[in-house]
Coordinates of C-alpha atoms in Angstrom, one line a residue:
X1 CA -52.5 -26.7 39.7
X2 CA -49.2 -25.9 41.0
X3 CA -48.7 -21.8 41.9
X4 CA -45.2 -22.1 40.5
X5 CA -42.5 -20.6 41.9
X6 CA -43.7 -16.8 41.4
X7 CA -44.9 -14.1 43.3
X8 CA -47.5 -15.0 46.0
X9 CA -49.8 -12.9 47.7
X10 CA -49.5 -12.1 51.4
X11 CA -52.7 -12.2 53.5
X12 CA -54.5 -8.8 53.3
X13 CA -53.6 -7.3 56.9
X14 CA -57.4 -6.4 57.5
X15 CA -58.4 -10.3 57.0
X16 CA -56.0 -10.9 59.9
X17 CA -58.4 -9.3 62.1
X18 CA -61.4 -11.8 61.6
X19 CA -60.0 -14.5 64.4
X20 CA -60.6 -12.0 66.9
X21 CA -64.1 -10.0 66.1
X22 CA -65.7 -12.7 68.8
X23 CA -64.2 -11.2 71.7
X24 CA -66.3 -8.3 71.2
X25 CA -69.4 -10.7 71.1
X26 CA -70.6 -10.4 75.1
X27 CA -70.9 -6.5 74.4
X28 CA -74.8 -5.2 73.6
X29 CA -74.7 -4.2 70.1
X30 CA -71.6 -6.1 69.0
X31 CA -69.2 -5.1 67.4
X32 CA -68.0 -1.6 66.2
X33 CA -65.5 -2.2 64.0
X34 CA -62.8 0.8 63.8
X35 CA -59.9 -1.0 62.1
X36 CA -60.7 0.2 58.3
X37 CA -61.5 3.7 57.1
X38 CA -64.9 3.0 55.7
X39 CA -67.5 6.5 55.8
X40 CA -70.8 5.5 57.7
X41 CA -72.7 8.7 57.4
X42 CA -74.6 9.2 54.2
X43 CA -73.7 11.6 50.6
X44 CA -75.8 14.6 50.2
X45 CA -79.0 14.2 49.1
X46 CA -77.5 16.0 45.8
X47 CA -74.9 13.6 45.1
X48 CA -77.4 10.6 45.4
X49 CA -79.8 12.2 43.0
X50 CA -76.9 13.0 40.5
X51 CA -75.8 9.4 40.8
X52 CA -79.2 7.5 40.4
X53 CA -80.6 10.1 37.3
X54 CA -77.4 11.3 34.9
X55 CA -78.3 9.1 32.0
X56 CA -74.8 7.4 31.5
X57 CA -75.8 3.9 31.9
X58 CA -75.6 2.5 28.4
X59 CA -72.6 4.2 27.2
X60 CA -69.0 3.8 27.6
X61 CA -67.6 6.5 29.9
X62 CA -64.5 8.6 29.0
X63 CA -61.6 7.2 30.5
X64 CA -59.5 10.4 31.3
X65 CA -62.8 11.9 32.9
X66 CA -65.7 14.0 31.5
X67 CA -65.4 17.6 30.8
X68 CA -67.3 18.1 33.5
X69 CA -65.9 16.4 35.9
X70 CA -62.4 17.8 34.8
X71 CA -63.5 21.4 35.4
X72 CA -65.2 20.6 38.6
X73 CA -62.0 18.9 39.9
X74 CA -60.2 22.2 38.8
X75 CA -62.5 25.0 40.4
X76 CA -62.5 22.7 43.4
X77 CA -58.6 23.1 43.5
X78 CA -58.8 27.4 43.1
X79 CA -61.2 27.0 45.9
X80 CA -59.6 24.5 48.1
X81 CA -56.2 25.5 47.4
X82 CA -56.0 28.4 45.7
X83 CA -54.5 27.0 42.6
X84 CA -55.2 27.2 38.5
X85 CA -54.8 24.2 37.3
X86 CA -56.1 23.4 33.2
X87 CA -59.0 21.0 33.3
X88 CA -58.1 20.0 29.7
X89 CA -54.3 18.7 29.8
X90 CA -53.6 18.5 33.8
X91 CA -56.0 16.8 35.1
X92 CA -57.7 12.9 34.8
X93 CA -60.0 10.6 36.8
X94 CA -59.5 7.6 38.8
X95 CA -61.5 4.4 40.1
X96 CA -61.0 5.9 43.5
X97 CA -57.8 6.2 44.8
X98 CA -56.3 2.9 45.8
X99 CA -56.0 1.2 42.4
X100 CA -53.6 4.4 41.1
X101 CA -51.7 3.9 44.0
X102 CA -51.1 0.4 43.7
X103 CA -50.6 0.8 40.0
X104 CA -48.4 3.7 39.2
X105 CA -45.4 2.0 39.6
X106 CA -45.9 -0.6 37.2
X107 CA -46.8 2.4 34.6
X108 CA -44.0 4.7 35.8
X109 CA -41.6 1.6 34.9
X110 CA -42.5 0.9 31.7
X111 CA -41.8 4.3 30.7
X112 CA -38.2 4.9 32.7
X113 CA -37.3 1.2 33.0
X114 CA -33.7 2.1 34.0
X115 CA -35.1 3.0 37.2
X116 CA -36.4 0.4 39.9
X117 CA -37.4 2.2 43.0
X118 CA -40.5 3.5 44.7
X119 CA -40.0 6.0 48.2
X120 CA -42.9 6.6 50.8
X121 CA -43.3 7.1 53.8
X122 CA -41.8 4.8 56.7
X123 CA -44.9 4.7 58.5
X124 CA -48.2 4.9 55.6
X125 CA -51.0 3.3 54.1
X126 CA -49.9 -0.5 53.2
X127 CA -50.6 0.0 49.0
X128 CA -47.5 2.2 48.1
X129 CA -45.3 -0.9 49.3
X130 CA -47.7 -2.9 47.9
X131 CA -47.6 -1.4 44.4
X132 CA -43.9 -1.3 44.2
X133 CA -43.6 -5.2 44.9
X134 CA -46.3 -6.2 42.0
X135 CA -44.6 -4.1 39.9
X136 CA -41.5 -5.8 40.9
X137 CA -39.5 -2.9 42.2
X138 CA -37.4 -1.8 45.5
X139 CA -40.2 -0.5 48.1
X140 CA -37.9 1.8 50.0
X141 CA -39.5 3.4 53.1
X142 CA -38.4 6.5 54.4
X143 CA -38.4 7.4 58.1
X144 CA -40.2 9.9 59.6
X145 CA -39.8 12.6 62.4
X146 CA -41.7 13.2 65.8
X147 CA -44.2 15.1 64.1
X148 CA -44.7 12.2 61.9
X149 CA -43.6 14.0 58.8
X150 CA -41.2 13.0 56.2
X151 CA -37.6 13.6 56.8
X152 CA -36.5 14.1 52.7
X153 CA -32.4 14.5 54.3
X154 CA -33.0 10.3 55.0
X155 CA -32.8 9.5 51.4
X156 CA -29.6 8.1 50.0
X157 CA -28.0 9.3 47.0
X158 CA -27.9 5.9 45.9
X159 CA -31.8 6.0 46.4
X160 CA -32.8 8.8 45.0
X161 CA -30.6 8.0 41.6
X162 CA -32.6 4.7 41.5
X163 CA -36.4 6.3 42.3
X164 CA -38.8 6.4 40.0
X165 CA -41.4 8.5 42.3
X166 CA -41.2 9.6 45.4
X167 CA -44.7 9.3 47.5
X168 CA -45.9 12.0 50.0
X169 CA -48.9 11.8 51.8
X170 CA -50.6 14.8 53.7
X171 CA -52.7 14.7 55.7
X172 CA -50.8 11.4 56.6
X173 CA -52.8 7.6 56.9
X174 CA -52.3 6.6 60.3
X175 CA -50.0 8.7 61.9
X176 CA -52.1 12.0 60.7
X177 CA -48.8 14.0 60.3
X178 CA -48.3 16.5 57.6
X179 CA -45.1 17.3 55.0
X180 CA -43.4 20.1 54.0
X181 CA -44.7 20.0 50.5
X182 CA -43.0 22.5 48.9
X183 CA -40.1 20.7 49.8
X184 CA -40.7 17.5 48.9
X185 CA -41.5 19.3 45.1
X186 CA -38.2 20.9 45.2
X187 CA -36.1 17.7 46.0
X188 CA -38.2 15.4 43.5
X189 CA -37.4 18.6 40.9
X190 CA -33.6 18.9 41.8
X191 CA -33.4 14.8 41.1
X192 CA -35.4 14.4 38.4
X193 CA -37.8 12.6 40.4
X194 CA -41.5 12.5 39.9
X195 CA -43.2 13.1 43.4
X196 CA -46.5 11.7 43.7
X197 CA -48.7 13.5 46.7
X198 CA -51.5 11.8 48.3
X199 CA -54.1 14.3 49.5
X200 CA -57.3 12.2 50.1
X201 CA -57.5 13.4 53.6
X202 CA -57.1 17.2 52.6
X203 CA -60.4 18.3 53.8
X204 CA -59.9 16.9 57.4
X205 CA -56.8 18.9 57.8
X206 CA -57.0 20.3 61.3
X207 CA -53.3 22.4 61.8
X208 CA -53.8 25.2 59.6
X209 CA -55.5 24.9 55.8
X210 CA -55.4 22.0 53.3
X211 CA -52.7 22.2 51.3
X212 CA -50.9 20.3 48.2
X213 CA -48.1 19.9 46.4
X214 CA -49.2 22.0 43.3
X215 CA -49.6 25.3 45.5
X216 CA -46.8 27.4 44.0
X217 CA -46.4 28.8 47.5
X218 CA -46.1 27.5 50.9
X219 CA -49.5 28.6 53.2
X220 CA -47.6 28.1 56.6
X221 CA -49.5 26.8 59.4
X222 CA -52.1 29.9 60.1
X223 CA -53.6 30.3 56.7
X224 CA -54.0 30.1 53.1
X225 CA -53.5 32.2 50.0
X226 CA -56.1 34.8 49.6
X227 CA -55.5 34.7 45.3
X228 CA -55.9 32.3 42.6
X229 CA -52.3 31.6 41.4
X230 CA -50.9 29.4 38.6
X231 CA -50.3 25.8 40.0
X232 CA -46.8 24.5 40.0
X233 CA -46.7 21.5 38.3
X234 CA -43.7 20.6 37.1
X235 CA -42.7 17.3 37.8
X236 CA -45.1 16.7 40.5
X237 CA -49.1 14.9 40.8
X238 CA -51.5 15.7 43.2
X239 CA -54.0 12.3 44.1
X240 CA -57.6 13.1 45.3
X241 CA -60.5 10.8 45.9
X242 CA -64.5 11.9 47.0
X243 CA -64.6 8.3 49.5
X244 CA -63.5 10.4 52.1
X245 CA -64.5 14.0 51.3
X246 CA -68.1 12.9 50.6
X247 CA -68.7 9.5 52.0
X248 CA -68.4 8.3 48.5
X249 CA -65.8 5.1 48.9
X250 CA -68.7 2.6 47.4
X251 CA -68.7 4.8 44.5
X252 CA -65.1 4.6 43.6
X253 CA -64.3 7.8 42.0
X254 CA -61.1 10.6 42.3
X255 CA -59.0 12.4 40.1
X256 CA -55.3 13.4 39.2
X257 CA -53.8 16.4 38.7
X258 CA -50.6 18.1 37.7
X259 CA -47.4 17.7 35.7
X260 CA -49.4 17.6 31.7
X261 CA -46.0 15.2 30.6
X262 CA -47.3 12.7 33.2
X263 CA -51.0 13.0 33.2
X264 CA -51.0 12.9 29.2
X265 CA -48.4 9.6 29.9
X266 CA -51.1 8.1 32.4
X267 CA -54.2 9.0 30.5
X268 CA -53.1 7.2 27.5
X269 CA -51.7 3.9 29.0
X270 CA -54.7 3.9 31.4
X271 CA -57.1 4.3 28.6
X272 CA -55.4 1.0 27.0
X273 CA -56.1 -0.6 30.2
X274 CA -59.1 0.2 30.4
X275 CA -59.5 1.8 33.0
X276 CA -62.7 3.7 32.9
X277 CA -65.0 5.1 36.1
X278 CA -69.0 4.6 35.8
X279 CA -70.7 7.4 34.1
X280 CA -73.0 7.8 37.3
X281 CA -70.0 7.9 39.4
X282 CA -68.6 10.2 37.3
X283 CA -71.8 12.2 37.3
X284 CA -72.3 12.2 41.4
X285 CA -68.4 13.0 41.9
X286 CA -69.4 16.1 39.3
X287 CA -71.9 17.3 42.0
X288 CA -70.1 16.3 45.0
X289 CA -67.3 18.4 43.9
X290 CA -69.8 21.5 43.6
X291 CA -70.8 21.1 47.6
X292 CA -68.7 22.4 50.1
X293 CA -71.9 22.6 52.5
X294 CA -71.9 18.9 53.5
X295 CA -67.8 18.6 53.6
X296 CA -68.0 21.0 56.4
X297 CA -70.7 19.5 58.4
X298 CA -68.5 16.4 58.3
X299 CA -65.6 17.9 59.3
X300 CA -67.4 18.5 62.2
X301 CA -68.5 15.4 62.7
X302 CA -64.9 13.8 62.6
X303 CA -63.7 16.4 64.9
X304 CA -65.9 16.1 67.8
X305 CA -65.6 11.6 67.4
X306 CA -61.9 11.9 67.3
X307 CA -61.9 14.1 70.9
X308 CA -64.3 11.3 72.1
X309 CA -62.8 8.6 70.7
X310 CA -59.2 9.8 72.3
X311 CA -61.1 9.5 75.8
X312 CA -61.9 6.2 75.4
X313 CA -58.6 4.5 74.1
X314 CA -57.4 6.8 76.6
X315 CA -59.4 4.5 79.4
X316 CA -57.3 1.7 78.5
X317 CA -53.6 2.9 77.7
X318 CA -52.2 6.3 77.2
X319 CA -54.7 8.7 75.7
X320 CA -53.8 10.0 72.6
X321 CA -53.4 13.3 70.9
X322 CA -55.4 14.2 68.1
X323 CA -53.7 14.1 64.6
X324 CA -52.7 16.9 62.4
X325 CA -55.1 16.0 59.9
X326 CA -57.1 12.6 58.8
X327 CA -59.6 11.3 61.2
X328 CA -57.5 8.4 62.8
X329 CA -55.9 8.5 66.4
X330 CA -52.5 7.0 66.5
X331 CA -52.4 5.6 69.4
X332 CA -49.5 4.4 71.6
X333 CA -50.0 0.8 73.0
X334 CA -49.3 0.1 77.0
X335 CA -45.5 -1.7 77.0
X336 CA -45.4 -1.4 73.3
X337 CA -47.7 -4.7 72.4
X338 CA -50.1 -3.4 69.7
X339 CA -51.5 -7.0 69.3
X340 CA -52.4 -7.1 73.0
X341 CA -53.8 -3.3 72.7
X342 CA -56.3 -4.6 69.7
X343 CA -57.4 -7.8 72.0
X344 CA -58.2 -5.2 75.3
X345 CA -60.1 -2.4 73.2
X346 CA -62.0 -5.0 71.9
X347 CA -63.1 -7.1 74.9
X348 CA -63.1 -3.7 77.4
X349 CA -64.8 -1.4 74.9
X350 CA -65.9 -3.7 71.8
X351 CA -64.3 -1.9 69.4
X352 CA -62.0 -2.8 67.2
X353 CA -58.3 -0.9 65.6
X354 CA -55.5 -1.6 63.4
X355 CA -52.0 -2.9 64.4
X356 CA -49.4 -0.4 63.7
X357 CA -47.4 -2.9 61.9
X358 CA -49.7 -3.0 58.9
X359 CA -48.7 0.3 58.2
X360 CA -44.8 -0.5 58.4
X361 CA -42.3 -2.7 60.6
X362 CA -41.4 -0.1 62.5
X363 CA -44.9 1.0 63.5
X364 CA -45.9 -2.2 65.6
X365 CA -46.0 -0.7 68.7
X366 CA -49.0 1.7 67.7
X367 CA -52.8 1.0 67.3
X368 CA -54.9 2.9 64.1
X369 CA -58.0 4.2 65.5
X370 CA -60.8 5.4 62.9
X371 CA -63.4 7.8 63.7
X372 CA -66.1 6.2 61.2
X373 CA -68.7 5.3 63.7
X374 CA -72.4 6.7 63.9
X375 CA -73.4 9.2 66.6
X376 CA -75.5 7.0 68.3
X377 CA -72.9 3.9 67.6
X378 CA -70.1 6.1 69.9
X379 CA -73.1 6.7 72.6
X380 CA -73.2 3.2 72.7
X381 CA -69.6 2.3 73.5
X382 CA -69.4 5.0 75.7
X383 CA -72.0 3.6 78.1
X384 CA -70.2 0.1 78.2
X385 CA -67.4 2.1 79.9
X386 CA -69.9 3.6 82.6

């Protein structure tokens, strides 16, 4: 059958990667494979046991979250952030992250269909683009500074008059860079914009505390608020998912929170669509939530393989600085050819990264570099280098 003359997907930039794994065959142990953000070390032995005995099998689960969940979400945000938030009305569940990414835009336009266009970052994680074209709107990117933060004084007028969200993302996926959140709030309020922050790496935030876009205040780059204050959610949603936080991503499981106009809006249309996470899930993301204990001990984890990690692409090219926040190295490629960057790490070192450019066009002379190898996996590509 003929695919018409409609919309037709582009190859998922991972996939592109597969023609070159076999250069990485004449290492001992084969490949390590770097390019995609997927945890290797294992959930707490809580989560596991909340995920394989809650009972929820046979029954449908809530769509917007269980009660549960929903408060555990909410005292994790007074103790992460410092902020109230109400379980009931401001906040709801998601099948991880990626699929409310890729989807908001699509909802956001059937309820303001005047508007047609979705801001994000210049240089970010490929689904906000992604999202805006299946939902057939304008992706517009905007650029970003030195520090790899979002410069809010590049939108047009004509832009912002058009947007119908704004996406921030902090800690930033690649480029670990981190926004001025308070200030992205305030322009999305001033324009009647709905600004849409993506915190999934919050916990690996390395340049001061974790912050988000409902804090009422800003905490600056020392420390945090030392009180629980009321969240400010007007016009603004905070995105959280437990793949990263707790080595969860098989699990699919996250939450919204914020603005109750919009999560009421997206609760209903998303219970219409079905859109429901696994009681178990549900149940294990409850008790993950709980457990701060093995968050920490993977923050360190991430920490010491990104300052070992930034030695080794360091052998091979410029060595790079550690991020802001996330646990990727951005990593500049010798004479700007991130293709040819990808091709040495993997026949030098038998690893292998992203290409910047599937994180943006302008971004092509970078490689993504993610810290998601075992202990005894980065022993083992350190001794090829001996």
């Amino acid at each position: 059958m003929s695919a018409g003359t409609g919309f037709v997907p582009p190859p998922y930039p991972y996939d592109r990667l597969d023609e070159l794994k076999p250069l990485a065959d004449r290492h001992r142990g084969g490949l390590v494979d770097l390019s995609i953000g997927t945890p290797v070390d294992p959930p707490s032995p809580a989560v596991l046991a909340a995920l394989g005995g809650s009972d929820s099998e046979r029954g449908y689960p809530p769509s917007i979250g269980t009660p549960d969940l929903r408060e555990a979400a909410a005292r994790w945000c007074e103790e992460r952030f410092g902020v109230e938030v109400d379980a009931a009305a401001e906040v709801a569940a998601t099948i991880g992250s990626k699929e409310f990414v890729a989807g908001l835009p699509h909802w956001l336009r059937l309820r303001t269909p005047e508007r047609d266009t979705v801001l994000f970052p210049e240089i970010s994680y490929p689904s906000y683009a992604m999202g805006a074209e299946l939902a057939g709107c304008r992706a517009v990117p905007v650029p970003a500074d030195e520090h790899w933060s979002i410069q809010l004084d590049a939108i047009s007028d004509a832009d912002a008059e058009r947007a119908l969200v704004l996406w921030v993302n902090t800690p930033g996926n690649p480029a670990g860079g981190l926004d001025d959140l308070a200030a992205a709030a305030q322009w999305g309020r001033e324009r009647g914009v709905p600004v849409f922050s993506d915190e999934c790496y919050a916990e690996f935030t390395w340049n001061g505390p974790p912050r988000t876009i409902l804090s009422p205040t800003d905490p600056g780059p020392a420390g945090g608020n030392t009180e629980i204050l009321r969240a400010h959610v007007d016009g603004v949603v905070a995105v959280h998912s437990l793949s990263k936080r707790s080595n969860l991503a098989g699990v699919r499981v996250g939450f919204y929170a914020g603005d109750p106009e919009l999560v009421h809006y997206l609760r209903e249309v998303r219970k219409h669509a079905g859109f429901m996470v696994p009681g178990p899930a549900q149940a294990a993301a409850t008790a993950a939530l709980a457990d701060q204990v093995h968050v920490a001990e993977q923050r360190e984890r991430y920490l010491s393989r990104l300052e070992r990690l930034a030695r080794i692409v360091g052998r091979f090219g410029p060595e790079p600085p550690l991020p802001r926040g996330g646990f990727y190295l951005w990593a500049a490629a010798p004479g700007g050819d991130a293709w040819a960057f990808t091709r040495t790490l993997l026949a030098e070192a038998g690893i292998l990264v992203s290409p910047g450019e599937f994180y943006g066009p302008t971004a092509s002379d970078y490689v993504r570099v993610a810290a998601v190898l075992t202990d005894d996996a980065l022993v083992m590509v350190e001794s090829r280098l001996d």
